[in-house]
Amino acid sequence: MADDFCVGAGGQPLAPARAGCGGQKDGKPVRCCRHPLGETDDLNVLTVPPEPGATRRRLPALRAGLSPRRRLAGALTALTVLPLLTLGLAQLRGILNMPSQMLLYLLAVVVVALLGGLVPALAAAVAAAALLAYYFIPPDNFAVANLNEVVTLVAFVLVAGAVSSVVGMAAHRAREAETLATANAESREELRVLAEEQAALRRVATLVARGVPAAEVFAAVTHEVGSVLGAVDALIVRLDPDGAATLAARTGAYADAMPVGSRWNLDPPLALAVALSTGHPARLDDTSQASGAYGDAVRRLGMRSAVATPIIVEGHLWGAIGVGTRHERLPADTEQRMAGSTELVGTAIANAEGRAQLEESRDELRRLAQEQAALRRVATLVARGLPPAEVFAAVADEASSVLGADGTVIVRRDPDGATTLVASVGAHRAELPVGSRWKPEPPVAVAVALRTGRPARCDDYSQAPGDYADAVRRMGFRSSVAAPIVVEGRLWGGIAIGTRHGCFPADTEQRMAGFTELIGTAIANAEGRAQLEENRDELRQLAQEQAALRRVATLVARGVPPAEVLAAVAQEVSSVLGADGANIVRLDPDGAVTVLTRVGDHQGELPVRSRWRPEPPVAVAVVLRTG
């Protein structure tokens, strides 16, 4: 196969295939090739037939003849020039000889060949030979007198035909060269445009790879697209959830008419509106029918033609990029040429969103680490058994720091419905001092949390009633979040944080849960320790009472006199109950009492055996009357 050739690694051509070797590979013929470094028998390379139609591919002008108009022009020229030339030569019959006459006719044939090609020129040559034979070769008719004249006429026709053929070929080559030069110029222009597009894409891709902010990439893309496509205006819009479009970047004249950040409602047939609604490229070459404020702005800017292509980010429609011109329609391939720019914009947006998510994750981890560290510090205080007051102050301080609050308070709910402030940190603590009692009312966050037992927030204190709300307004707080404190299943109180700058994030309530749990644990631990101490005191007191009773019982069992037993009883009672004095009296028949024994200070005031008539509400009088 003469047309087969061999290719090696990387696509370089090898020597023609040798005969006598070959085979099949994947259903395709395999031929042996000769490598430039030496002949090898085992170098089997797939033969690559020439591209179908490659040998037939020619420029249209190369395979097309002259147009019928050109041929008609040549024929008319022959019909006009030859008679006129014959008339002129007839007037110069005695002056010009035969060779000169033949040369003039030959020039006329050349002119016909230049205008109409070979066929009219050959016809003109025959006609010229006939005119020469009739008018200028005696006896002035079509008869030829001798063989020399015949040879002369035949030679004239052949020379005229050859000259016509050469002239036609030269004209044909000239047309080929002109067509080829035009094609080369078009190719060079296409290569120049392609090089400009690739350079612009590389510049934008460099910005994307460097991770510059999306806004800078948008501005660069609009500038490059407008420059490459020859547009007077280029812009990028972002599709908002409500269906409107926000201008993200713009380049061109009259930037104030469509400032970056402005929002527009786009309606078909605007190219941007169609691209955003269909997700496909769109164009508009007549803006007179565009409606809405954006259409009015486009007409004020004088835009006549616009093309828009959608921007897809990770499978979803993000927005669109559009270009416009005031002078003529944008080329038919504008949509395809914008495809690379939209892909780069989508990549830049995806990269920016990825970086934002990464930064958000890092911030979340950093915030979580801060919260865990704060909770560990508070948990350490709780584990050390510090008094609740110290734990409350530490929790309030840590919550303010971690949650970004300007102030934090912890309140205890009292049985009467009021609250007592047990901890306060932040500015203007004098407005809410520790130990002060308040009755906050809804919509104050802490009031709602204490009523519902669930976290609450208040972002507007302007209409909140009560003294507590007045204090909050004086401190300048604009937003607050509160969470209840639950101790062993019962609502104990609450913690509230406030800020003077905007509102707290939506997850603040959840982030406060760890602090409220620690507060509840600290309170439960403190109450448990207090209960344990109380039990210990009761056991100690019971032991003291039992010991005292054993000592008195021992005296009774020994049969000591009653006076000693009574004195011992009074002493033990005074000691066990922590009294400053104790006495025992006997009720006499006349209603008076006799002091039988007394211990403690000032015994002389109530001497033993003295008699008294105590009256209520003296305790001994009430006991003796009521039993």
Coordinates of C-alpha atoms in Angstrom, one line a residue, residues 21 52 77 158 177 223 249 260 300 449 461 506 515 595 602:
C21 CA 6.2 -9.0 7.4
P52 CA -9.9 10.3 4.2
T77 CA -14.1 40.9 -25.8
L158 CA -1.0 26.5 -32.3
A177 CA -1.7 32.4 -4.9
H223 CA -11.4 42.7 31.6
A249 CA -18.0 42.4 38.5
V260 CA -20.9 46.3 41.4
R300 CA -29.3 53.9 27.8
A449 CA -35.7 30.8 80.1
Y461 CA -34.9 45.5 74.6
A506 CA -27.6 31.1 65.9
F515 CA -21.5 25.8 81.0
V595 CA -35.7 25.8 141.8
H602 CA -25.4 34.1 137.1

